[in-house]
């Protein structure tokens, strides 16, 4: 911003030589014709720009050259003001510039009005446009070649010269550089058509879109007419069918009427025949009933005689059955007695066998005892010769007592270690709980991230599962890894770092970042941010001034000291946000702010509730200040004391280490105790062995005495087997005698039962014969009785049926005559008799025919005499519709022919144009060792409003071509792509000039140099139009061209007025200074 005391200044155009090594070479090619020379200008190029009280200028005149114009100057000097003057002076909207929305805001502060004059080259006389801007009412006064006019006239003149300041392909101000990559393919196509296409190309495109809309309308009309015609034909076809159906229905109704008249006569005749049949059937039934009654009497008498014979026989069978049952019971009793005697004999024999086995075992025990006594006596003889083992037992006892004392000591040490281990375990659990609480607070920060940006949270989950894919350190989003030491400081950190960076992943290596973005952005389609940390760490970079020197202003710390972060994250924040050089103060700082802003090296500072940004002019050293409120923190308020966490983790490690040492010591003690136990067991075994050896002789003598007593006792208790065997034989003989008696009684009962059974069989056979004869007679009698009852019932039923049919015949005859409209004594007329003869003669056939005719008649619903009239009327409508449809179809075909011709006029030149752009664009990218292409994209060739230009670029050999978007490429890559596309358009030379403002800001030095070479090489050709390239900086040793015009913009309170600027004196002083050097 210029100082308030500055009056007027002028900026002169000069062209540089090929090299920029010296000021002499830069200014040696100054324009020969002076400002406003018209050599080389194309139609519509800018010859001069005059600004008065406009933004930073009091008064200035700019004379651009016909080819590449490079406007150079420090930030804030007024380069972009020239761009604003071009836009507003050519009737552009303020929205194009992206600054103020009111034109009055572009008038220099403190002035009531501003002035812009632009001279444009035009064959037959240049065009001078003047615009006077008034602040008070945001109104403008326009003049065209010195004559007052309105804005509409100026817009028409500008449009006639193919100047389009609203087209980003022609006019790209600083605030709209990022908008180019955000343009859709459709918008880019339209902007390209307007910028470099023939004048009629965009008109053809718009015409095609209108044609297509009209074609859709005609197609819809034709479809509607055809559909309506088809429906009308269908309706009339149905009506034609309805007419036929109407007459068909009438014929069916006549037949139904005849059938309904004949049906009662058929019913009467049928009923009369039924009556005659019933009379004959009744008489026959009466004759059968009389015959059946006479045949029943002899059979009943025979049945009574058989019953008298059966009664005594059945009584005898019952008596025989009772006697057989009693004999069977006695046989069973005898059989049970025999079984018991058999068992008794077996018991006696079993007792004998047991006694024999007992005696055998007794003899074996006696023999074994004798051998044992002999063995014990032999062993006793050997033991008597061994020495005394008492001293050895005493030595073992002493060693056992020593081991017990040592083991008790080890157990005491183990108990102490166990208590110590319990204490450390309790401490470890407490530390673990505290660490878990801190980790839970970290989880709460993660939940906030998921609520604000789900894509970043999804990428975070993917990263945690795939960390093994990366070679360097990869840090989670900054808001998760930054830990503010005091929650009161969170607002400063959060206000200083943008949310885009707070949710960004930080990578140590660029290859890891590219791999990560390929996975989550390209494959998973997630919108995430990523950052590559500086190769050289800046995390420990010292501040410009020691904080102690600033304490007098209320500053108590730098922003970096308020939080902890991993080294790569801190390094990035120090490089990008200078957190190591941003002091934070208190209310005292706010009170002394006027003094504080005069301090050197301070660019950003914080007070308790405000942020101050300081800018110092490079020329006047004046300071401009802006302040904003510090908003409360949303994400970093959850703080974890990193020092305390590290201290807890260190304590946790120490506890774990001590627990490990205690466990090892306890294992060592346990090994010693086990060794003592093993030695103790060995000594006990030895003592037991010696004690046994010492008492063995006494034990042997005692065992021999015991065994001898046992032997004598066994010899005294011997069993007399012979006597037992004799007693057993006597018992078995007695039992066998009892069995003989029982068998004799059993056989007698068996014979008696057999005799009774035979007698019962004879009686049963006699009973069966009588019963069979009786059954046959009863069956015959039952059949006769059943037939008698059936015949009787039949006679009664037939009589009732006869009476019923007689009455029914009377009613049917009366009904038939009534339906045919006949008198009671009148016979059937001849015409009805003839008509009835053609119809069925049975009720079933009549009913079937009636149902059929009624069903057919019911099918013809909704028919009336109006059907024929409506059919004729609609036939006339169909003929009229067919004529209309034919006319519309012919019009549609003609329209499609027009569209086809218009498409050829538009699409073929457009394809050639895009191919030319693609050729230049690809060549430019190829010279930069990258790849890029431009193509015409359309999903449907007939949808002309969906055509678009697609830009695809590749900056790394390991990646594929990707479409240029605001998200996929970095800012520098988007700037390079935008610049090269504009240069590809530049050679086509369809617009009078192009403006690009500070597009090289995001480029790295290598790309910036390559792009600059392409710009110079392309924009300085004779076939290209005028080009404005605005930049605040230039690399060293760039290559320049004779056709370039370099416009240096200076700003400051010591600038000379335009009338005092002497170029010759300036060049002379530069040469003298160079000669002295």
JSON list of N, CA and C in Angstrom, two decimals, residues 679-744:
[
{"chain": "A", "resi": 679, "resn": "UNK", "atom": "N", "xyz": [17.73, -82.97, 48.51]},
{"chain": "A", "resi": 679, "resn": "UNK", "atom": "CA", "xyz": [18.74, -83.51, 49.44]},
{"chain": "A", "resi": 679, "resn": "UNK", "atom": "C", "xyz": [18.09, -84.07, 50.70]},
{"chain": "A", "resi": 680, "resn": "UNK", "atom": "N", "xyz": [17.04, -83.33, 51.18]},
{"chain": "A", "resi": 680, "resn": "UNK", "atom": "CA", "xyz": [16.32, -83.78, 52.37]},
{"chain": "A", "resi": 680, "resn": "UNK", "atom": "C", "xyz": [15.67, -85.14, 52.12]},
{"chain": "A", "resi": 681, "resn": "UNK", "atom": "N", "xyz": [15.07, -85.31, 50.95]},
{"chain": "A", "resi": 681, "resn": "UNK", "atom": "CA", "xyz": [14.44, -86.60, 50.62]},
{"chain": "A", "resi": 681, "resn": "UNK", "atom": "C", "xyz": [15.47, -87.72, 50.54]},
{"chain": "A", "resi": 682, "resn": "UNK", "atom": "N", "xyz": [16.64, -87.37, 49.95]},
{"chain": "A", "resi": 682, "resn": "UNK", "atom": "CA", "xyz": [17.68, -88.40, 49.87]},
{"chain": "A", "resi": 682, "resn": "UNK", "atom": "C", "xyz": [18.14, -88.84, 51.26]},
{"chain": "A", "resi": 683, "resn": "UNK", "atom": "N", "xyz": [18.32, -87.87, 52.20]},
{"chain": "A", "resi": 683, "resn": "UNK", "atom": "CA", "xyz": [18.76, -88.20, 53.56]},
{"chain": "A", "resi": 683, "resn": "UNK", "atom": "C", "xyz": [17.69, -88.99, 54.30]},
{"chain": "A", "resi": 684, "resn": "UNK", "atom": "N", "xyz": [16.44, -88.62, 54.11]},
{"chain": "A", "resi": 684, "resn": "UNK", "atom": "CA", "xyz": [15.35, -89.36, 54.77]},
{"chain": "A", "resi": 684, "resn": "UNK", "atom": "C", "xyz": [15.32, -90.80, 54.27]},
{"chain": "A", "resi": 685, "resn": "UNK", "atom": "N", "xyz": [15.52, -90.95, 52.96]},
{"chain": "A", "resi": 685, "resn": "UNK", "atom": "CA", "xyz": [15.54, -92.31, 52.42]},
{"chain": "A", "resi": 685, "resn": "UNK", "atom": "C", "xyz": [16.71, -93.11, 53.01]},
{"chain": "A", "resi": 686, "resn": "UNK", "atom": "N", "xyz": [17.86, -92.42, 53.14]},
{"chain": "A", "resi": 686, "resn": "UNK", "atom": "CA", "xyz": [19.04, -93.09, 53.72]},
{"chain": "A", "resi": 686, "resn": "UNK", "atom": "C", "xyz": [18.79, -93.47, 55.19]},
{"chain": "A", "resi": 687, "resn": "UNK", "atom": "N", "xyz": [18.18, -92.54, 55.95]},
{"chain": "A", "resi": 687, "resn": "UNK", "atom": "CA", "xyz": [17.89, -92.81, 57.35]},
{"chain": "A", "resi": 687, "resn": "UNK", "atom": "C", "xyz": [16.92, -93.97, 57.48]},
{"chain": "A", "resi": 688, "resn": "UNK", "atom": "N", "xyz": [15.92, -93.98, 56.58]},
{"chain": "A", "resi": 688, "resn": "UNK", "atom": "CA", "xyz": [14.94, -95.07, 56.62]},
{"chain": "A", "resi": 688, "resn": "UNK", "atom": "C", "xyz": [15.63, -96.40, 56.35]},
{"chain": "A", "resi": 689, "resn": "UNK", "atom": "N", "xyz": [16.55, -96.38, 55.38]},
{"chain": "A", "resi": 689, "resn": "UNK", "atom": "CA", "xyz": [17.25, -97.61, 55.03]},
{"chain": "A", "resi": 689, "resn": "UNK", "atom": "C", "xyz": [18.12, -98.12, 56.20]},
{"chain": "A", "resi": 690, "resn": "UNK", "atom": "N", "xyz": [18.81, -97.19, 56.87]},
{"chain": "A", "resi": 690, "resn": "UNK", "atom": "CA", "xyz": [19.68, -97.58, 58.01]},
{"chain": "A", "resi": 690, "resn": "UNK", "atom": "C", "xyz": [18.84, -98.06, 59.18]},
{"chain": "A", "resi": 691, "resn": "UNK", "atom": "N", "xyz": [17.71, -97.34, 59.42]},
{"chain": "A", "resi": 691, "resn": "UNK", "atom": "CA", "xyz": [16.84, -97.74, 60.53]},
{"chain": "A", "resi": 691, "resn": "UNK", "atom": "C", "xyz": [16.29, -99.13, 60.29]},
{"chain": "A", "resi": 692, "resn": "UNK", "atom": "N", "xyz": [15.91, -99.36, 59.01]},
{"chain": "A", "resi": 692, "resn": "UNK", "atom": "CA", "xyz": [15.39, -100.70, 58.69]},
{"chain": "A", "resi": 692, "resn": "UNK", "atom": "C", "xyz": [16.47, -101.76, 58.87]},
{"chain": "A", "resi": 693, "resn": "UNK", "atom": "N", "xyz": [17.70, -101.40, 58.48]},
{"chain": "A", "resi": 693, "resn": "UNK", "atom": "CA", "xyz": [18.80, -102.36, 58.65]},
{"chain": "A", "resi": 693, "resn": "UNK", "atom": "C", "xyz": [19.06, -102.66, 60.12]},
{"chain": "A", "resi": 694, "resn": "UNK", "atom": "N", "xyz": [18.94, -101.60, 60.98]},
{"chain": "A", "resi": 694, "resn": "UNK", "atom": "CA", "xyz": [19.20, -101.79, 62.41]},
{"chain": "A", "resi": 694, "resn": "UNK", "atom": "C", "xyz": [18.14, -102.67, 63.05]},
{"chain": "A", "resi": 695, "resn": "UNK", "atom": "N", "xyz": [16.86, -102.56, 62.69]},
{"chain": "A", "resi": 695, "resn": "UNK", "atom": "CA", "xyz": [15.79, -103.33, 63.34]},
{"chain": "A", "resi": 695, "resn": "UNK", "atom": "C", "xyz": [15.42, -104.59, 62.60]},
{"chain": "A", "resi": 696, "resn": "UNK", "atom": "N", "xyz": [16.20, -104.93, 61.57]},
{"chain": "A", "resi": 696, "resn": "UNK", "atom": "CA", "xyz": [15.85, -106.06, 60.73]},
{"chain": "A", "resi": 696, "resn": "UNK", "atom": "C", "xyz": [15.94, -107.40, 61.47]},
{"chain": "A", "resi": 697, "resn": "UNK", "atom": "N", "xyz": [17.00, -107.61, 62.31]},
{"chain": "A", "resi": 697, "resn": "UNK", "atom": "CA", "xyz": [17.20, -108.89, 63.03]},
{"chain": "A", "resi": 697, "resn": "UNK", "atom": "C", "xyz": [16.05, -109.16, 63.97]},
{"chain": "A", "resi": 698, "resn": "UNK", "atom": "N", "xyz": [15.67, -108.12, 64.74]},
{"chain": "A", "resi": 698, "resn": "UNK", "atom": "CA", "xyz": [14.57, -108.28, 65.69]},
{"chain": "A", "resi": 698, "resn": "UNK", "atom": "C", "xyz": [13.28, -108.59, 64.95]},
{"chain": "A", "resi": 699, "resn": "UNK", "atom": "N", "xyz": [13.12, -107.91, 63.83]},
{"chain": "A", "resi": 699, "resn": "UNK", "atom": "CA", "xyz": [11.90, -108.15, 63.05]},
{"chain": "A", "resi": 699, "resn": "UNK", "atom": "C", "xyz": [11.86, -109.58, 62.51]},
{"chain": "A", "resi": 700, "resn": "UNK", "atom": "N", "xyz": [13.01, -110.07, 62.06]},
{"chain": "A", "resi": 700, "resn": "UNK", "atom": "CA", "xyz": [13.05, -111.43, 61.51]},
{"chain": "A", "resi": 700, "resn": "UNK", "atom": "C", "xyz": [12.69, -112.47, 62.56]},
{"chain": "A", "resi": 701, "resn": "UNK", "atom": "N", "xyz": [13.23, -112.34, 63.78]},
{"chain": "A", "resi": 701, "resn": "UNK", "atom": "CA", "xyz": [12.93, -113.29, 64.85]},
{"chain": "A", "resi": 701, "resn": "UNK", "atom": "C", "xyz": [11.44, -113.25, 65.19]},
{"chain": "A", "resi": 702, "resn": "UNK", "atom": "N", "xyz": [10.90, -112.06, 65.24]},
{"chain": "A", "resi": 702, "resn": "UNK", "atom": "CA", "xyz": [9.46, -111.91, 65.56]},
{"chain": "A", "resi": 702, "resn": "UNK", "atom": "C", "xyz": [8.60, -112.54, 64.47]},
{"chain": "A", "resi": 703, "resn": "UNK", "atom": "N", "xyz": [8.98, -112.34, 63.19]},
{"chain": "A", "resi": 703, "resn": "UNK", "atom": "CA", "xyz": [8.21, -112.90, 62.07]},
{"chain": "A", "resi": 703, "resn": "UNK", "atom": "C", "xyz": [8.26, -114.42, 62.10]},
{"chain": "A", "resi": 704, "resn": "UNK", "atom": "N", "xyz": [9.46, -115.01, 62.46]},
{"chain": "A", "resi": 704, "resn": "UNK", "atom": "CA", "xyz": [9.57, -116.48, 62.50]},
{"chain": "A", "resi": 704, "resn": "UNK", "atom": "C", "xyz": [8.65, -117.05, 63.56]},
{"chain": "A", "resi": 705, "resn": "UNK", "atom": "N", "xyz": [8.60, -116.43, 64.75]},
{"chain": "A", "resi": 705, "resn": "UNK", "atom": "CA", "xyz": [7.75, -116.90, 65.84]},
{"chain": "A", "resi": 705, "resn": "UNK", "atom": "C", "xyz": [6.28, -116.83, 65.44]},
{"chain": "A", "resi": 706, "resn": "UNK", "atom": "N", "xyz": [5.91, -115.71, 64.79]},
{"chain": "A", "resi": 706, "resn": "UNK", "atom": "CA", "xyz": [4.51, -115.54, 64.38]},
{"chain": "A", "resi": 706, "resn": "UNK", "atom": "C", "xyz": [4.12, -116.59, 63.36]},
{"chain": "A", "resi": 707, "resn": "UNK", "atom": "N", "xyz": [4.96, -116.85, 62.40]},
{"chain": "A", "resi": 707, "resn": "UNK", "atom": "CA", "xyz": [4.66, -117.82, 61.36]},
{"chain": "A", "resi": 707, "resn": "UNK", "atom": "C", "xyz": [4.53, -119.24, 61.93]},
{"chain": "A", "resi": 708, "resn": "UNK", "atom": "N", "xyz": [5.35, -119.58, 62.93]},
{"chain": "A", "resi": 708, "resn": "UNK", "atom": "CA", "xyz": [5.28, -120.91, 63.55]},
{"chain": "A", "resi": 708, "resn": "UNK", "atom": "C", "xyz": [3.95, -121.08, 64.29]},
{"chain": "A", "resi": 709, "resn": "UNK", "atom": "N", "xyz": [3.52, -120.05, 65.03]},
{"chain": "A", "resi": 709, "resn": "UNK", "atom": "CA", "xyz": [2.21, -120.12, 65.71]},
{"chain": "A", "resi": 709, "resn": "UNK", "atom": "C", "xyz": [1.09, -120.28, 64.70]},
{"chain": "A", "resi": 710, "resn": "UNK", "atom": "N", "xyz": [1.17, -119.58, 63.61]},
{"chain": "A", "resi": 710, "resn": "UNK", "atom": "CA", "xyz": [0.14, -119.68, 62.56]},
{"chain": "A", "resi": 710, "resn": "UNK", "atom": "C", "xyz": [0.12, -121.07, 61.96]},
{"chain": "A", "resi": 711, "resn": "UNK", "atom": "N", "xyz": [1.29, -121.68, 61.78]},
{"chain": "A", "resi": 711, "resn": "UNK", "atom": "CA", "xyz": [1.36, -123.03, 61.21]},
{"chain": "A", "resi": 711, "resn": "UNK", "atom": "C", "xyz": [0.69, -124.04, 62.12]},
{"chain": "A", "resi": 712, "resn": "UNK", "atom": "N", "xyz": [0.98, -124.00, 63.43]},
{"chain": "A", "resi": 712, "resn": "UNK", "atom": "CA", "xyz": [0.36, -124.92, 64.38]},
{"chain": "A", "resi": 712, "resn": "UNK", "atom": "C", "xyz": [-1.15, -124.77, 64.37]},
{"chain": "A", "resi": 713, "resn": "UNK", "atom": "N", "xyz": [-1.65, -123.56, 64.32]},
{"chain": "A", "resi": 713, "resn": "UNK", "atom": "CA", "xyz": [-3.09, -123.31, 64.31]},
{"chain": "A", "resi": 713, "resn": "UNK", "atom": "C", "xyz": [-3.73, -123.91, 63.06]},
{"chain": "A", "resi": 714, "resn": "UNK", "atom": "N", "xyz": [-3.09, -123.77, 61.92]},
{"chain": "A", "resi": 714, "resn": "UNK", "atom": "CA", "xyz": [-3.64, -124.30, 60.66]},
{"chain": "A", "resi": 714, "resn": "UNK", "atom": "C", "xyz": [-3.66, -125.82, 60.68]},
{"chain": "A", "resi": 715, "resn": "UNK", "atom": "N", "xyz": [-2.63, -126.45, 61.28]},
{"chain": "A", "resi": 715, "resn": "UNK", "atom": "CA", "xyz": [-2.60, -127.91, 61.33]},
{"chain": "A", "resi": 715, "resn": "UNK", "atom": "C", "xyz": [-3.70, -128.45, 62.22]},
{"chain": "A", "resi": 716, "resn": "UNK", "atom": "N", "xyz": [-4.04, -127.72, 63.30]},
{"chain": "A", "resi": 716, "resn": "UNK", "atom": "CA", "xyz": [-5.10, -128.15, 64.21]},
{"chain": "A", "resi": 716, "resn": "UNK", "atom": "C", "xyz": [-6.48, -128.02, 63.57]},
{"chain": "A", "resi": 717, "resn": "UNK", "atom": "N", "xyz": [-6.69, -127.09, 62.64]},
{"chain": "A", "resi": 717, "resn": "UNK", "atom": "CA", "xyz": [-8.00, -126.79, 62.03]},
{"chain": "A", "resi": 717, "resn": "UNK", "atom": "C", "xyz": [-8.22, -127.52, 60.71]},
{"chain": "A", "resi": 718, "resn": "UNK", "atom": "N", "xyz": [-7.66, -128.67, 60.53]},
{"chain": "A", "resi": 718, "resn": "UNK", "atom": "CA", "xyz": [-7.82, -129.43, 59.28]},
{"chain": "A", "resi": 718, "resn": "UNK", "atom": "C", "xyz": [-9.25, -129.95, 59.17]},
{"chain": "A", "resi": 719, "resn": "UNK", "atom": "N", "xyz": [-9.84, -130.16, 57.93]},
{"chain": "A", "resi": 719, "resn": "UNK", "atom": "CA", "xyz": [-11.22, -130.59, 57.65]},
{"chain": "A", "resi": 719, "resn": "UNK", "atom": "C", "xyz": [-11.23, -132.07, 57.31]},
{"chain": "A", "resi": 720, "resn": "UNK", "atom": "N", "xyz": [-12.35, -132.83, 57.79]},
{"chain": "A", "resi": 720, "resn": "UNK", "atom": "CA", "xyz": [-12.50, -134.27, 57.50]},
{"chain": "A", "resi": 720, "resn": "UNK", "atom": "C", "xyz": [-13.39, -134.39, 56.26]},
{"chain": "A", "resi": 721, "resn": "UNK", "atom": "N", "xyz": [-12.78, -134.48, 55.09]},
{"chain": "A", "resi": 721, "resn": "UNK", "atom": "CA", "xyz": [-13.52, -134.49, 53.83]},
{"chain": "A", "resi": 721, "resn": "UNK", "atom": "C", "xyz": [-14.31, -135.78, 53.63]},
{"chain": "A", "resi": 722, "resn": "UNK", "atom": "N", "xyz": [-13.83, -136.91, 54.08]},
{"chain": "A", "resi": 722, "resn": "UNK", "atom": "CA", "xyz": [-14.51, -138.20, 53.88]},
{"chain": "A", "resi": 722, "resn": "UNK", "atom": "C", "xyz": [-15.86, -138.22, 54.57]},
{"chain": "A", "resi": 723, "resn": "UNK", "atom": "N", "xyz": [-15.88, -137.73, 55.80]},
{"chain": "A", "resi": 723, "resn": "UNK", "atom": "CA", "xyz": [-17.13, -137.70, 56.54]},
{"chain": "A", "resi": 723, "resn": "UNK", "atom": "C", "xyz": [-18.14, -136.77, 55.87]},
{"chain": "A", "resi": 724, "resn": "UNK", "atom": "N", "xyz": [-17.64, -135.63, 55.39]},
{"chain": "A", "resi": 724, "resn": "UNK", "atom": "CA", "xyz": [-18.54, -134.68, 54.72]},
{"chain": "A", "resi": 724, "resn": "UNK", "atom": "C", "xyz": [-19.13, -135.28, 53.46]},
{"chain": "A", "resi": 725, "resn": "UNK", "atom": "N", "xyz": [-18.35, -136.07, 52.69]},
{"chain": "A", "resi": 725, "resn": "UNK", "atom": "CA", "xyz": [-18.84, -136.68, 51.45]},
{"chain": "A", "resi": 725, "resn": "UNK", "atom": "C", "xyz": [-19.92, -137.72, 51.74]},
{"chain": "A", "resi": 726, "resn": "UNK", "atom": "N", "xyz": [-19.75, -138.49, 52.82]},
{"chain": "A", "resi": 726, "resn": "UNK", "atom": "CA", "xyz": [-20.75, -139.50, 53.19]},
{"chain": "A", "resi": 726, "resn": "UNK", "atom": "C", "xyz": [-22.06, -138.83, 53.58]},
{"chain": "A", "resi": 727, "resn": "UNK", "atom": "N", "xyz": [-22.00, -137.79, 54.38]},
{"chain": "A", "resi": 727, "resn": "UNK", "atom": "CA", "xyz": [-23.21, -137.05, 54.78]},
{"chain": "A", "resi": 727, "resn": "UNK", "atom": "C", "xyz": [-23.93, -136.49, 53.55]},
{"chain": "A", "resi": 728, "resn": "UNK", "atom": "N", "xyz": [-23.17, -136.06, 52.57]},
{"chain": "A", "resi": 728, "resn": "UNK", "atom": "CA", "xyz": [-23.76, -135.48, 51.36]},
{"chain": "A", "resi": 728, "resn": "UNK", "atom": "C", "xyz": [-24.55, -136.53, 50.58]},
{"chain": "A", "resi": 729, "resn": "UNK", "atom": "N", "xyz": [-24.02, -137.78, 50.47]},
{"chain": "A", "resi": 729, "resn": "UNK", "atom": "CA", "xyz": [-24.71, -138.85, 49.75]},
{"chain": "A", "resi": 729, "resn": "UNK", "atom": "C", "xyz": [-26.02, -139.20, 50.43]},
{"chain": "A", "resi": 730, "resn": "UNK", "atom": "N", "xyz": [-26.05, -139.25, 51.76]},
{"chain": "A", "resi": 730, "resn": "UNK", "atom": "CA", "xyz": [-27.27, -139.58, 52.51]},
{"chain": "A", "resi": 730, "resn": "UNK", "atom": "C", "xyz": [-28.34, -138.53, 52.22]},
{"chain": "A", "resi": 731, "resn": "UNK", "atom": "N", "xyz": [-27.97, -137.25, 52.23]},
{"chain": "A", "resi": 731, "resn": "UNK", "atom": "CA", "xyz": [-28.94, -136.15, 52.00]},
{"chain": "A", "resi": 731, "resn": "UNK", "atom": "C", "xyz": [-29.51, -136.24, 50.59]},
{"chain": "A", "resi": 732, "resn": "UNK", "atom": "N", "xyz": [-28.70, -136.54, 49.59]},
{"chain": "A", "resi": 732, "resn": "UNK", "atom": "CA", "xyz": [-29.17, -136.59, 48.20]},
{"chain": "A", "resi": 732, "resn": "UNK", "atom": "C", "xyz": [-30.14, -137.75, 48.01]},
{"chain": "A", "resi": 733, "resn": "UNK", "atom": "N", "xyz": [-29.88, -138.91, 48.67]},
{"chain": "A", "resi": 733, "resn": "UNK", "atom": "CA", "xyz": [-30.77, -140.08, 48.56]},
{"chain": "A", "resi": 733, "resn": "UNK", "atom": "C", "xyz": [-32.15, -139.74, 49.11]},
{"chain": "A", "resi": 734, "resn": "UNK", "atom": "N", "xyz": [-32.20, -139.10, 50.27]},
{"chain": "A", "resi": 734, "resn": "UNK", "atom": "CA", "xyz": [-33.49, -138.74, 50.89]},
{"chain": "A", "resi": 734, "resn": "UNK", "atom": "C", "xyz": [-34.29, -137.82, 49.98]},
{"chain": "A", "resi": 735, "resn": "UNK", "atom": "N", "xyz": [-33.62, -136.88, 49.37]},
{"chain": "A", "resi": 735, "resn": "UNK", "atom": "CA", "xyz": [-34.31, -135.92, 48.49]},
{"chain": "A", "resi": 735, "resn": "UNK", "atom": "C", "xyz": [-34.83, -136.64, 47.25]},
{"chain": "A", "resi": 736, "resn": "UNK", "atom": "N", "xyz": [-34.09, -137.57, 46.69]},
{"chain": "A", "resi": 736, "resn": "UNK", "atom": "CA", "xyz": [-34.54, -138.30, 45.49]},
{"chain": "A", "resi": 736, "resn": "UNK", "atom": "C", "xyz": [-35.79, -139.12, 45.78]},
{"chain": "A", "resi": 737, "resn": "UNK", "atom": "N", "xyz": [-35.89, -139.70, 46.99]},
{"chain": "A", "resi": 737, "resn": "UNK", "atom": "CA", "xyz": [-37.10, -140.47, 47.37]},
{"chain": "A", "resi": 737, "resn": "UNK", "atom": "C", "xyz": [-38.32, -139.55, 47.34]},
{"chain": "A", "resi": 738, "resn": "UNK", "atom": "N", "xyz": [-38.17, -138.34, 47.84]},
{"chain": "A", "resi": 738, "resn": "UNK", "atom": "CA", "xyz": [-39.28, -137.37, 47.83]},
{"chain": "A", "resi": 738, "resn": "UNK", "atom": "C", "xyz": [-39.65, -137.00, 46.40]},
{"chain": "A", "resi": 739, "resn": "UNK", "atom": "N", "xyz": [-38.69, -136.91, 45.48]},
{"chain": "A", "resi": 739, "resn": "UNK", "atom": "CA", "xyz": [-38.96, -136.55, 44.09]},
{"chain": "A", "resi": 739, "resn": "UNK", "atom": "C", "xyz": [-39.79, -137.63, 43.39]},
{"chain": "A", "resi": 740, "resn": "UNK", "atom": "N", "xyz": [-39.56, -138.94, 43.72]},
{"chain": "A", "resi": 740, "resn": "UNK", "atom": "CA", "xyz": [-40.32, -140.03, 43.10]},
{"chain": "A", "resi": 740, "resn": "UNK", "atom": "C", "xyz": [-41.79, -139.91, 43.44]},
{"chain": "A", "resi": 741, "resn": "UNK", "atom": "N", "xyz": [-42.10, -139.63, 44.70]},
{"chain": "A", "resi": 741, "resn": "UNK", "atom": "CA", "xyz": [-43.50, -139.48, 45.14]},
{"chain": "A", "resi": 741, "resn": "UNK", "atom": "C", "xyz": [-44.18, -138.33, 44.40]},
{"chain": "A", "resi": 742, "resn": "UNK", "atom": "N", "xyz": [-43.47, -137.21, 44.25]},
{"chain": "A", "resi": 742, "resn": "UNK", "atom": "CA", "xyz": [-44.04, -136.02, 43.60]},
{"chain": "A", "resi": 742, "resn": "UNK", "atom": "C", "xyz": [-44.28, -136.29, 42.13]},
{"chain": "A", "resi": 743, "resn": "UNK", "atom": "N", "xyz": [-43.38, -137.05, 41.45]},
{"chain": "A", "resi": 743, "resn": "UNK", "atom": "CA", "xyz": [-43.53, -137.34, 40.01]},
{"chain": "A", "resi": 743, "resn": "UNK", "atom": "C", "xyz": [-44.75, -138.21, 39.77]},
{"chain": "A", "resi": 744, "resn": "UNK", "atom": "N", "xyz": [-45.01, -139.19, 40.67]},
{"chain": "A", "resi": 744, "resn": "UNK", "atom": "CA", "xyz": [-46.17, -140.07, 40.51]},
{"chain": "A", "resi": 744, "resn": "UNK", "atom": "C", "xyz": [-47.47, -139.26, 40.58]}
]
